[in-house]
Amino acid sequence: MNLDEKVMNSDSGRRTFLKTIGGVGAALAAATSRGAAQGSPDRASGAKYMGDFAAPKLEKVKVAIIGVGARGSGHAAQLASIEGVDFVGVCDLVEGRAKKAADGVTKKGHKPQVYFGDDNAWKKMLAETKPDAVFVVTPWNLHAPMVIEAMKSGAHAFSEVPIAYTVEEMWEIVDTSEKTGRHCMMMENVNYGREELIYLNMVRQGVLGDLLHGEAAYLHPLREQMENNDSTGSWRTFQYAKRNGNLYPTHGLGPVAQYMNLGRTEDTFGRIVSFSSPAKGRALYAQKSTKLTNPEFKTLDFKGGDLNTSIIKTALGRTIMVQWDETTPRPYSRHNYIMGVKGALAGFPNRMSIEGVTKDHSKGWAEDEEWEAIASKYEHPYFKRMGELGKKMGGHGGMDFLMLYRIIECLREGQPLDQNVYEGCFWSAVGPLSEKSVAEDGMPQVFPDFTRGGWKTTKPLAIIS
Ligand SMILES: NC(=O)c1ccc[n+]([C@@H]2O[C@H](COP(=O)([O-])OP(=O)(O)OC[C@H]3O[C@@H](n4cnc5c(N)ncnc54)[C@H](O)[C@@H]3O)[C@@H](O)[C@H]2O)c1
């Protein structure tokens, strides 16, 4: 198998998936290279814009999950605890994982059917259990085919990040959501972090005045994942070897995009330029590691630069720097920086400087107690309601639970979801567009308008309570 095939096909079970995926794979492969500079294709007849879409209320939400590895096992446990969930199906390639997750779900009072051992077992699960909501927590190459098929089966689909990694797949997801009238949300959990919610509330209240610039990042040394060859490292490592760009942009970008109302009336994504540093750290780590379970990683030609820096220009001419580095040994950061005419709010560590509110900027940032005293005045109402329970339930400090709880709440109350299908695609599109820009020595790439102009009338995300 060459590297291209490994990127497309690698997963924890080392199965070749797309060969057997049938119709969906063929449809994706057949999709012409729409997107970027070529404008938006026409919406199919009968399809409808999903920007402010609210589905009919569901009293009980029949939930199924595909992929219960490192991440999905946590989602399964949390979803099983949420009122109104009826857990109907658990699927993983690996029998032990599927059964373990299903046992946990069963202990919480559900009776899920369990599926495993076959690349397409999840399709059987969709047909037999007829879920209302399907959670896709598999390797990146499987997100698009699985959410597309889930929507076609009548379910709302929820994908882990990124929603997909080619622009063609993103259009296919948008088209399917619009044709089937089903939600397809990318689950960006960081948008439910306490600090992110506070900053969203502050910018909505005009604390920074007009917004000018943001900085978003995912700086998280994860080289040791290469040593984990039966889970996440088994497939991610090939991505890093093959692709050179900003491969995991949404944790940092999601919150900044919401601060700026991108894709929602006020502004939208314009274009992106991107540069990668030399690729050094992964090969170095692989050479030195004594714990690699896949010796092939020692000889992989890692193409992905250790640090990628991209700059997005929005339609209004605002800028966002997006960085990605999972290689360099240094402290974790998502930057979480937003700047307006009246000052700036920043994360990692938390800081703020606001004219007339914090001490004079020449004397430094408001940090620690000073930050907390101001920030707590802007505590987000949803965090006030759910933050304590979130902390107890855990998952990245509670943000995972807050996200999952909110998804179920929206489905039960017939509310629009907090992140629509277009946002998942815009935020994820940084991946393929940055790769193209890097390959073209930093040439600007235009974001496809996945909304086909609908962003101009899509309501800004409300400060929900
Ligand atoms: N939002 C976050 O904070 C966060 C954190 C970690 C991972 N993730 C995302 O979660 C996803 C999964 O990552 P992970 O670390 O759990 O990986 P993982 O390899 O541990 O888990 C993936 C699971 O999918 C299963 N799988 C693969 N092919 C399948 C198929 N055809 N049918 C059924 N199951 C199949 C595998 O057996 C495995 O158990 C990725 O998209 C990743 O980006 C998100």
Short mmCIF file of C-alpha atoms and ligand atoms in Angstrom, two decimals:
data_model
loop_
_atom_site.label_atom_id
_atom_site.label_comp_id
_atom_site.label_asym_id
_atom_site.label_seq_id
_atom_site.Cartn_x
_atom_site.Cartn_y
_atom_site.Cartn_z
CA MET A 1 0.00 0.00 0.00
CA ASN A 2 1.47 3.39 -0.85
CA LEU A 3 1.17 6.39 1.46
CA ASP A 4 -1.85 7.82 -0.37
CA GLU A 5 -3.71 4.59 0.20
CA LYS A 6 -2.64 4.49 3.84
CA VAL A 7 -3.98 7.98 4.48
CA MET A 8 -7.27 7.16 2.84
CA ASN A 9 -7.63 3.71 4.29
CA SER A 10 -5.75 3.54 7.56
CA ASP A 11 -7.76 3.00 10.69
CA SER A 12 -7.27 1.23 13.95
CA GLY A 13 -8.29 -2.10 12.50
CA ARG A 14 -6.01 -1.64 9.50
CA ARG A 15 -8.92 -2.26 7.16
CA THR A 16 -9.34 -0.97 3.68
CA PHE A 17 -12.54 0.86 4.08
CA LEU A 18 -13.33 2.87 1.03
CA LYS A 19 -13.00 -0.14 -1.22
CA THR A 20 -16.03 -1.58 0.45
CA ILE A 21 -18.00 1.51 1.18
CA GLY A 22 -19.93 1.25 -2.07
CA GLY A 23 -22.26 4.03 -3.07
CA VAL A 24 -21.02 6.75 -0.77
CA GLY A 25 -17.38 6.21 -1.64
CA ALA A 26 -18.23 6.22 -5.30
CA ALA A 27 -20.24 9.40 -4.93
CA LEU A 28 -17.38 11.11 -3.14
CA ALA A 29 -14.87 9.95 -5.67
CA ALA A 30 -17.12 11.11 -8.48
CA ALA A 31 -17.57 14.57 -7.01
CA THR A 32 -15.80 16.96 -9.30
CA SER A 33 -13.26 19.30 -7.78
CA ARG A 34 -15.78 21.95 -6.88
CA GLY A 35 -14.90 24.62 -4.41
CA ALA A 36 -12.23 27.16 -3.74
CA ALA A 37 -11.81 29.46 -6.67
CA GLN A 38 -14.63 27.97 -8.70
CA GLY A 39 -17.54 29.48 -6.76
CA SER A 40 -20.51 27.62 -5.35
CA PRO A 41 -22.40 24.98 -7.29
CA ASP A 42 -26.17 25.45 -7.54
CA ARG A 43 -28.32 24.05 -4.76
CA ALA A 44 -30.17 20.91 -5.86
CA SER A 45 -33.86 21.38 -6.58
CA GLY A 46 -35.94 20.63 -3.50
CA ALA A 47 -32.94 21.14 -1.23
CA LYS A 48 -33.15 23.88 1.39
CA TYR A 49 -30.73 26.17 3.20
CA MET A 50 -29.90 24.84 6.66
CA GLY A 51 -28.40 27.96 8.28
CA ASP A 52 -31.04 28.51 10.96
CA PHE A 53 -32.56 25.07 10.61
CA ALA A 54 -34.51 23.69 13.55
CA ALA A 55 -35.73 20.10 13.33
CA PRO A 56 -39.07 19.00 14.78
CA LYS A 57 -38.87 18.32 18.53
CA LEU A 58 -37.95 14.84 19.66
CA GLU A 59 -39.22 13.76 23.04
CA LYS A 60 -36.62 10.98 23.23
CA VAL A 61 -33.49 11.03 21.08
CA LYS A 62 -32.52 7.60 19.78
CA VAL A 63 -28.72 7.74 19.75
CA ALA A 64 -26.16 5.52 18.01
CA ILE A 65 -22.39 5.88 17.96
CA ILE A 66 -19.78 4.74 15.42
CA GLY A 67 -16.24 4.50 16.80
CA VAL A 68 -15.64 4.02 20.51
CA GLY A 69 -11.86 4.34 20.65
CA ALA A 70 -10.00 6.93 22.74
CA ARG A 71 -12.57 9.66 22.11
CA GLY A 72 -15.80 7.84 21.33
CA SER A 73 -15.79 5.77 24.52
CA GLY A 74 -16.03 9.04 26.49
CA HIS A 75 -18.85 10.34 24.30
CA ALA A 76 -20.78 7.09 24.73
CA ALA A 77 -20.50 7.24 28.52
CA GLN A 78 -21.54 10.89 28.66
CA LEU A 79 -24.43 10.60 26.19
CA ALA A 80 -25.79 7.63 28.14
CA SER A 81 -26.10 9.88 31.21
CA ILE A 82 -28.12 12.62 29.52
CA GLU A 83 -31.83 12.75 30.14
CA GLY A 84 -33.91 12.13 27.04
CA VAL A 85 -31.34 9.87 25.38
CA ASP A 86 -32.35 6.39 24.33
CA PHE A 87 -29.06 4.69 23.39
CA VAL A 88 -29.90 2.22 20.62
CA GLY A 89 -26.59 1.23 19.03
CA VAL A 90 -22.84 1.04 19.57
CA CYS A 91 -20.46 0.14 16.76
CA ASP A 92 -16.70 -0.27 16.47
CA LEU A 93 -14.50 -2.36 14.24
CA VAL A 94 -12.92 -3.86 17.33
CA GLU A 95 -15.19 -6.22 19.23
CA GLY A 96 -13.70 -5.56 22.66
CA ARG A 97 -14.15 -1.81 22.34
CA ALA A 98 -17.72 -2.06 21.10
CA LYS A 99 -18.68 -4.44 23.90
CA LYS A 100 -16.94 -2.44 26.62
CA ALA A 101 -18.64 0.80 25.57
CA ALA A 102 -21.99 -0.95 25.24
CA ASP A 103 -21.60 -2.44 28.74
CA GLY A 104 -21.07 1.04 30.16
CA VAL A 105 -24.13 2.33 28.32
CA THR A 106 -26.20 -0.65 29.48
CA LYS A 107 -25.24 0.02 33.11
CA LYS A 108 -26.87 3.43 32.70
CA GLY A 109 -30.19 1.83 31.86
CA HIS A 110 -30.07 1.55 28.05
CA LYS A 111 -30.38 -1.50 25.83
CA PRO A 112 -28.05 -0.80 22.90
CA GLN A 113 -27.46 -3.29 20.13
CA VAL A 114 -23.76 -3.93 19.54
CA TYR A 115 -22.05 -4.07 16.15
CA PHE A 116 -18.39 -4.86 15.40
CA GLY A 117 -15.90 -6.73 13.33
CA ASP A 118 -16.82 -5.52 9.89
CA ASP A 119 -16.01 -2.30 8.04
CA ASN A 120 -19.68 -1.88 7.21
CA ALA A 121 -21.25 -3.07 10.45
CA TRP A 122 -22.28 0.54 11.12
CA LYS A 123 -24.54 0.47 8.06
CA LYS A 124 -26.33 -2.52 9.52
CA MET A 125 -26.68 -0.58 12.75
CA LEU A 126 -28.25 2.38 10.94
CA ALA A 127 -30.72 0.11 9.16
CA GLU A 128 -31.65 -1.96 12.20
CA THR A 129 -31.72 0.58 15.02
CA LYS A 130 -33.02 3.59 13.05
CA PRO A 131 -31.37 6.22 15.26
CA ASP A 132 -32.43 9.88 15.37
CA ALA A 133 -28.85 11.01 15.97
CA VAL A 134 -25.60 9.34 14.94
CA PHE A 135 -22.28 10.28 16.52
CA VAL A 136 -19.28 9.63 14.26
CA VAL A 137 -16.04 9.32 16.22
CA THR A 138 -13.80 7.48 13.77
CA PRO A 139 -10.57 8.38 11.91
CA TRP A 140 -10.76 11.46 9.69
CA ASN A 141 -11.17 9.64 6.38
CA LEU A 142 -14.40 8.06 7.61
CA HIS A 143 -16.21 11.16 8.88
CA ALA A 144 -17.66 12.25 5.53
CA PRO A 145 -18.91 8.88 4.25
CA MET A 146 -20.40 8.04 7.65
CA VAL A 147 -22.23 11.34 8.26
CA ILE A 148 -23.52 11.33 4.68
CA GLU A 149 -24.90 7.83 5.00
CA ALA A 150 -26.33 8.62 8.45
CA MET A 151 -28.24 11.61 7.06
CA LYS A 152 -29.48 9.54 4.13
CA SER A 153 -30.78 6.98 6.61
CA GLY A 154 -32.88 9.72 8.22
CA ALA A 155 -30.69 10.60 11.21
CA HIS A 156 -29.10 13.86 12.29
CA ALA A 157 -25.34 13.44 12.08
CA PHE A 158 -22.63 14.62 14.47
CA SER A 159 -19.01 14.36 13.44
CA GLU A 160 -15.82 14.64 15.38
CA VAL A 161 -13.33 17.25 14.20
CA PRO A 162 -12.55 17.98 11.41
CA ILE A 163 -15.86 17.30 9.66
CA ALA A 164 -13.92 16.15 6.56
CA TYR A 165 -10.58 16.82 5.01
CA THR A 166 -11.31 17.57 1.38
CA VAL A 167 -13.42 20.40 0.01
CA GLU A 168 -15.23 17.88 -2.23
CA GLU A 169 -16.35 15.90 0.81
CA MET A 170 -17.51 19.13 2.50
CA TRP A 171 -19.75 19.99 -0.46
CA GLU A 172 -21.12 16.46 -0.41
CA ILE A 173 -21.97 16.88 3.28
CA VAL A 174 -23.65 20.27 2.67
CA ASP A 175 -25.62 18.92 -0.29
CA THR A 176 -26.78 15.88 1.67
CA SER A 177 -27.83 17.93 4.68
CA GLU A 178 -29.77 20.33 2.43
CA LYS A 179 -31.43 17.50 0.49
CA THR A 180 -32.34 15.34 3.47
CA GLY A 181 -33.25 18.18 5.86
CA ARG A 182 -31.04 16.66 8.55
CA HIS A 183 -28.58 18.43 10.79
CA CYS A 184 -24.91 17.73 10.32
CA MET A 185 -22.91 19.33 13.08
CA MET A 186 -19.19 19.12 13.63
CA MET A 187 -18.71 18.70 17.37
CA GLU A 188 -16.32 21.54 18.21
CA ASN A 189 -16.19 21.07 21.96
CA VAL A 190 -13.84 24.02 22.60
CA ASN A 191 -16.69 26.43 21.85
CA TYR A 192 -18.09 25.26 25.21
CA GLY A 193 -15.01 26.08 27.28
CA ARG A 194 -15.61 28.52 30.13
CA GLU A 195 -13.17 31.15 28.85
CA GLU A 196 -14.43 30.86 25.28
CA LEU A 197 -18.02 31.32 26.43
CA ILE A 198 -17.06 34.33 28.56
CA TYR A 199 -15.22 35.95 25.64
CA LEU A 200 -18.18 35.28 23.35
CA ASN A 201 -20.46 36.99 25.84
CA MET A 202 -18.05 39.92 26.19
CA VAL A 203 -17.71 40.55 22.46
CA ARG A 204 -21.47 40.23 21.99
CA GLN A 205 -21.91 42.91 24.67
CA GLY A 206 -19.58 45.19 22.74
CA VAL A 207 -16.78 45.20 25.33
CA LEU A 208 -14.10 45.24 22.60
CA GLY A 209 -16.02 47.44 20.15
CA ASP A 210 -15.56 46.55 16.49
CA LEU A 211 -13.49 43.39 16.12
CA LEU A 212 -10.33 43.53 14.02
CA HIS A 213 -8.21 40.43 14.48
CA GLY A 214 -8.11 37.00 16.11
CA GLU A 215 -5.50 34.35 16.79
CA ALA A 216 -6.30 30.68 17.05
CA ALA A 217 -4.08 27.67 17.48
CA TYR A 218 -3.69 24.05 18.34
CA LEU A 219 -0.22 23.74 19.84
CA HIS A 220 -0.18 20.37 21.54
CA PRO A 221 2.88 18.10 21.58
CA LEU A 222 1.46 14.70 20.66
CA ARG A 223 4.43 12.97 19.04
CA GLU A 224 4.07 10.05 21.42
CA GLN A 225 0.81 9.12 19.68
CA MET A 226 3.08 7.40 17.15
CA GLU A 227 3.75 4.81 19.84
CA ASN A 228 0.06 4.05 20.14
CA ASN A 229 -0.39 1.85 17.14
CA ASP A 230 -3.74 0.29 17.88
CA SER A 231 -5.54 3.58 18.28
CA THR A 232 -5.20 7.19 17.25
CA GLY A 233 -1.49 7.01 16.28
CA SER A 234 -2.13 4.21 13.79
CA TRP A 235 -3.97 6.45 11.36
CA ARG A 236 -2.91 9.99 12.31
CA THR A 237 0.77 9.24 11.72
CA PHE A 238 0.12 8.63 8.01
CA GLN A 239 -1.75 11.93 7.79
CA TYR A 240 1.28 13.78 9.13
CA ALA A 241 3.59 11.93 6.76
CA LYS A 242 1.54 12.68 3.71
CA ARG A 243 -0.07 16.09 4.20
CA ASN A 244 1.56 19.47 4.68
CA GLY A 245 -0.73 22.18 6.01
CA ASN A 246 -2.86 23.14 8.98
CA LEU A 247 -4.45 19.76 9.58
CA TYR A 248 -6.30 20.32 12.85
CA PRO A 249 -7.53 23.91 12.84
CA THR A 250 -10.97 23.85 14.41
CA HIS A 251 -10.26 23.86 18.16
CA GLY A 252 -8.69 27.29 18.00
CA LEU A 253 -10.68 28.67 15.09
CA GLY A 254 -14.19 27.63 16.14
CA PRO A 255 -14.46 30.06 19.05
CA VAL A 256 -12.79 32.94 17.18
CA ALA A 257 -15.15 32.41 14.22
CA GLN A 258 -18.09 32.62 16.61
CA TYR A 259 -16.74 35.80 18.23
CA MET A 260 -16.56 37.35 14.76
CA ASN A 261 -19.94 35.99 13.61
CA LEU A 262 -18.33 34.45 10.55
CA GLY A 263 -20.96 32.86 8.32
CA ARG A 264 -23.71 34.63 10.25
CA THR A 265 -24.87 37.97 8.79
CA GLU A 266 -21.98 40.13 9.93
CA ASP A 267 -19.00 38.66 8.07
CA THR A 268 -17.71 35.50 6.46
CA PHE A 269 -14.57 33.66 5.42
CA GLY A 270 -12.66 35.25 2.54
CA ARG A 271 -9.30 33.80 1.69
CA ILE A 272 -6.31 32.14 3.32
CA VAL A 273 -2.55 32.08 2.90
CA SER A 274 -0.47 29.41 4.57
CA PHE A 275 3.14 28.47 5.24
CA SER A 276 4.68 25.47 6.96
CA SER A 277 8.03 25.25 8.70
CA PRO A 278 10.44 22.46 7.75
CA ALA A 279 9.37 18.98 8.87
CA LYS A 280 11.95 17.85 11.42
CA GLY A 281 10.51 16.88 14.80
CA ARG A 282 8.48 13.77 13.97
CA ALA A 283 11.25 11.97 12.14
CA LEU A 284 13.62 12.89 14.97
CA TYR A 285 11.20 11.53 17.58
CA ALA A 286 10.57 8.35 15.60
CA GLN A 287 14.32 7.76 15.29
CA LYS A 288 14.85 8.09 19.04
CA SER A 289 11.74 6.33 20.32
CA THR A 290 12.19 2.85 21.74
CA LYS A 291 8.44 2.36 22.03
CA LEU A 292 7.27 2.41 18.41
CA THR A 293 5.00 -0.57 17.87
CA ASN A 294 5.00 0.05 14.11
CA PRO A 295 8.65 0.04 12.95
CA GLU A 296 7.52 1.52 9.63
CA PHE A 297 7.16 4.90 11.35
CA LYS A 298 10.97 5.08 11.72
CA THR A 299 11.42 5.29 7.98
CA LEU A 300 8.38 7.39 7.07
CA ASP A 301 9.14 10.51 5.08
CA PHE A 302 7.23 13.09 7.14
CA LYS A 303 6.10 15.85 4.78
CA GLY A 304 4.04 17.90 7.23
CA GLY A 305 5.96 20.87 8.60
CA ASP A 306 6.27 20.95 12.39
CA LEU A 307 4.54 24.35 12.60
CA ASN A 308 1.97 25.68 10.17
CA THR A 309 0.98 29.33 10.20
CA SER A 310 -2.03 30.42 8.19
CA ILE A 311 -3.71 33.80 7.89
CA ILE A 312 -7.39 34.12 7.03
CA LYS A 313 -8.79 37.37 5.68
CA THR A 314 -12.53 37.75 6.20
CA ALA A 315 -14.98 39.47 3.87
CA LEU A 316 -14.83 42.57 6.12
CA GLY A 317 -11.03 42.57 5.96
CA ARG A 318 -10.47 41.26 9.48
CA THR A 319 -7.61 38.83 9.97
CA ILE A 320 -7.18 35.56 11.88
CA MET A 321 -3.87 33.84 12.41
CA VAL A 322 -4.30 30.07 12.76
CA GLN A 323 -1.35 27.97 13.93
CA TRP A 324 -0.97 24.21 14.22
CA ASP A 325 1.88 22.28 15.79
CA GLU A 326 1.54 18.84 17.40
CA THR A 327 5.27 18.23 17.33
CA THR A 328 7.37 20.75 19.25
CA PRO A 329 7.83 20.01 22.97
CA ARG A 330 6.34 23.14 24.54
CA PRO A 331 3.29 24.00 26.65
CA TYR A 332 -0.20 23.50 25.25
CA SER A 333 -1.94 26.53 23.75
CA ARG A 334 -4.96 27.45 21.63
CA HIS A 335 -4.05 31.18 21.73
CA ASN A 336 -7.75 32.13 21.96
CA TYR A 337 -7.01 35.77 21.15
CA ILE A 338 -9.54 38.32 20.00
CA MET A 339 -8.85 42.00 19.45
CA GLY A 340 -11.14 44.97 18.84
CA VAL A 341 -10.81 48.73 18.77
CA LYS A 342 -11.17 48.90 22.56
CA GLY A 343 -8.67 46.21 23.53
CA ALA A 344 -7.96 42.50 23.52
CA LEU A 345 -8.90 39.26 25.28
CA ALA A 346 -6.40 36.42 25.30
CA GLY A 347 -5.93 32.88 26.55
CA PHE A 348 -3.01 30.64 27.56
CA PRO A 349 -2.62 32.27 30.05
CA ASN A 350 -5.82 34.25 30.43
CA ARG A 351 -5.25 37.95 29.97
CA MET A 352 -7.23 41.01 29.00
CA SER A 353 -6.67 44.67 28.30
CA ILE A 354 -9.75 46.85 27.83
CA GLU A 355 -9.66 50.60 27.58
CA GLY A 356 -11.34 52.23 30.57
CA VAL A 357 -11.92 48.87 32.29
CA THR A 358 -8.55 47.27 33.08
CA LYS A 359 -5.43 49.12 34.24
CA ASP A 360 -3.66 51.26 31.65
CA HIS A 361 -2.33 48.94 28.92
CA SER A 362 1.19 50.34 29.29
CA LYS A 363 1.26 48.74 32.76
CA GLY A 364 0.56 45.27 31.40
CA TRP A 365 -2.31 42.82 31.08
CA ALA A 366 -5.03 42.16 33.62
CA GLU A 367 -4.26 38.61 34.72
CA ASP A 368 -5.05 36.18 37.53
CA GLU A 369 -7.42 37.76 40.13
CA GLU A 370 -7.90 40.92 38.09
CA TRP A 371 -8.86 38.84 35.04
CA GLU A 372 -11.18 36.67 37.09
CA ALA A 373 -12.91 39.64 38.72
CA ILE A 374 -13.86 41.09 35.33
CA ALA A 375 -14.42 37.81 33.49
CA SER A 376 -16.78 36.42 36.11
CA LYS A 377 -19.09 39.40 35.54
CA TYR A 378 -19.53 38.08 32.01
CA GLU A 379 -19.99 34.42 32.88
CA HIS A 380 -22.00 32.90 30.05
CA PRO A 381 -25.57 32.03 31.11
CA TYR A 382 -25.28 28.49 29.71
CA PHE A 383 -22.11 27.95 31.74
CA LYS A 384 -23.85 29.35 34.82
CA ARG A 385 -26.58 26.75 34.35
CA MET A 386 -24.47 23.75 33.33
CA GLY A 387 -20.85 24.48 34.31
CA GLU A 388 -20.88 22.70 37.67
CA LEU A 389 -22.46 19.57 36.25
CA GLY A 390 -20.02 19.73 33.33
CA LYS A 391 -17.05 19.77 35.70
CA LYS A 392 -18.45 16.74 37.51
CA MET A 393 -19.07 14.85 34.26
CA GLY A 394 -15.62 15.79 32.91
CA GLY A 395 -14.26 15.53 29.38
CA HIS A 396 -11.71 18.29 28.75
CA GLY A 397 -12.73 20.01 31.97
CA GLY A 398 -16.46 19.71 31.21
CA MET A 399 -16.63 21.22 27.75
CA ASP A 400 -17.38 17.83 26.15
CA PHE A 401 -20.38 17.29 28.40
CA LEU A 402 -21.65 20.84 27.87
CA MET A 403 -21.53 20.28 24.12
CA LEU A 404 -23.25 16.88 24.18
CA TYR A 405 -25.90 18.06 26.63
CA ARG A 406 -26.64 21.07 24.46
CA ILE A 407 -26.96 18.90 21.31
CA ILE A 408 -29.56 16.70 22.98
CA GLU A 409 -31.34 19.73 24.46
CA CYS A 410 -31.61 21.39 21.01
CA LEU A 411 -32.95 18.20 19.44
CA ARG A 412 -35.51 17.75 22.21
CA GLU A 413 -36.63 21.37 22.15
CA GLY A 414 -36.57 21.78 18.37
CA GLN A 415 -33.98 24.57 18.52
CA PRO A 416 -31.32 25.25 15.88
CA LEU A 417 -27.98 23.72 16.88
CA ASP A 418 -25.24 26.08 18.07
CA GLN A 419 -22.99 25.10 15.12
CA ASN A 420 -24.55 24.61 11.69
CA VAL A 421 -23.29 22.39 8.88
CA TYR A 422 -21.70 25.35 7.07
CA GLU A 423 -19.62 26.36 10.09
CA GLY A 424 -18.26 22.82 10.41
CA CYS A 425 -17.23 22.99 6.75
CA PHE A 426 -15.79 26.54 6.87
CA TRP A 427 -13.70 25.77 9.95
CA SER A 428 -12.51 22.43 8.58
CA ALA A 429 -11.77 23.87 5.13
CA VAL A 430 -8.64 25.47 6.59
CA GLY A 431 -7.14 21.95 6.32
CA PRO A 432 -7.32 21.41 2.55
CA LEU A 433 -7.04 25.11 1.64
CA SER A 434 -3.88 25.49 3.72
CA GLU A 435 -2.40 22.39 2.09
CA LYS A 436 -3.02 23.93 -1.33
CA SER A 437 -1.55 27.26 -0.28
CA VAL A 438 1.54 25.61 1.19
CA ALA A 439 1.98 23.55 -1.97
CA GLU A 440 1.76 26.78 -4.00
CA ASP A 441 4.32 28.57 -1.83
CA GLY A 442 1.75 30.61 0.06
CA MET A 443 -0.62 31.56 -2.75
CA PRO A 444 -4.01 32.77 -1.44
CA GLN A 445 -6.89 30.30 -1.60
CA VAL A 446 -10.51 31.48 -1.65
CA PHE A 447 -12.91 29.81 0.77
CA PRO A 448 -15.85 28.18 -0.97
CA ASP A 449 -19.11 29.81 0.14
CA PHE A 450 -20.74 26.68 1.47
CA THR A 451 -23.83 28.77 2.32
CA ARG A 452 -24.28 29.96 -1.31
CA GLY A 453 -24.96 33.45 0.04
CA GLY A 454 -27.18 32.25 2.89
CA TRP A 455 -24.72 33.56 5.51
CA LYS A 456 -26.00 37.09 4.83
CA THR A 457 -29.27 36.30 6.57
CA THR A 458 -28.21 33.59 9.04
CA LYS A 459 -28.81 34.75 12.60
CA PRO A 460 -25.78 35.28 14.84
CA LEU A 461 -25.46 32.62 17.53
CA ALA A 462 -27.52 33.86 20.46
CA ILE A 463 -26.17 33.97 24.00
CA ILE A 464 -28.28 31.02 25.05
CA SER A 465 -29.15 30.49 28.68
N1 LIG B 1 -12.68 17.12 20.02
C1 LIG B 1 -11.67 16.62 20.68
O1 LIG B 1 -11.24 17.15 21.69
C2 LIG B 1 -11.03 15.36 20.18
C3 LIG B 1 -10.08 14.67 20.95
C4 LIG B 1 -9.56 13.48 20.45
C5 LIG B 1 -9.98 12.99 19.21
N2 LIG B 1 -10.89 13.68 18.49
C6 LIG B 1 -11.37 13.17 17.20
O2 LIG B 1 -12.06 11.95 17.44
C7 LIG B 1 -11.91 11.08 16.33
C8 LIG B 1 -11.42 9.73 16.82
O3 LIG B 1 -10.14 9.88 17.41
P1 LIG B 1 -9.60 8.83 18.47
O4 LIG B 1 -8.42 9.46 19.09
O5 LIG B 1 -10.71 8.36 19.34
O6 LIG B 1 -9.13 7.65 17.52
P2 LIG B 1 -9.15 6.08 17.84
O7 LIG B 1 -8.34 5.45 16.78
O8 LIG B 1 -8.79 5.86 19.27
O9 LIG B 1 -10.67 5.70 17.68
C9 LIG B 1 -11.30 5.51 16.44
C10 LIG B 1 -12.19 4.29 16.54
O10 LIG B 1 -12.89 4.13 15.32
C11 LIG B 1 -12.98 2.75 15.08
N3 LIG B 1 -13.26 2.49 13.66
C12 LIG B 1 -12.43 2.63 12.62
N4 LIG B 1 -13.05 2.27 11.48
C13 LIG B 1 -14.30 1.90 11.82
C14 LIG B 1 -15.42 1.40 11.08
N5 LIG B 1 -15.39 1.21 9.76
N6 LIG B 1 -16.55 1.11 11.77
C15 LIG B 1 -16.61 1.27 13.11
N7 LIG B 1 -15.57 1.73 13.86
C16 LIG B 1 -14.44 2.04 13.21
C17 LIG B 1 -11.64 2.21 15.53
O11 LIG B 1 -11.67 0.81 15.75
C18 LIG B 1 -11.40 3.00 16.79
O12 LIG B 1 -11.87 2.35 17.95
C19 LIG B 1 -10.97 11.80 15.37
O13 LIG B 1 -11.73 12.43 14.39
C20 LIG B 1 -10.28 12.84 16.21
O14 LIG B 1 -9.87 13.97 15.48
C21 LIG B 1 -11.41 14.85 18.95
#
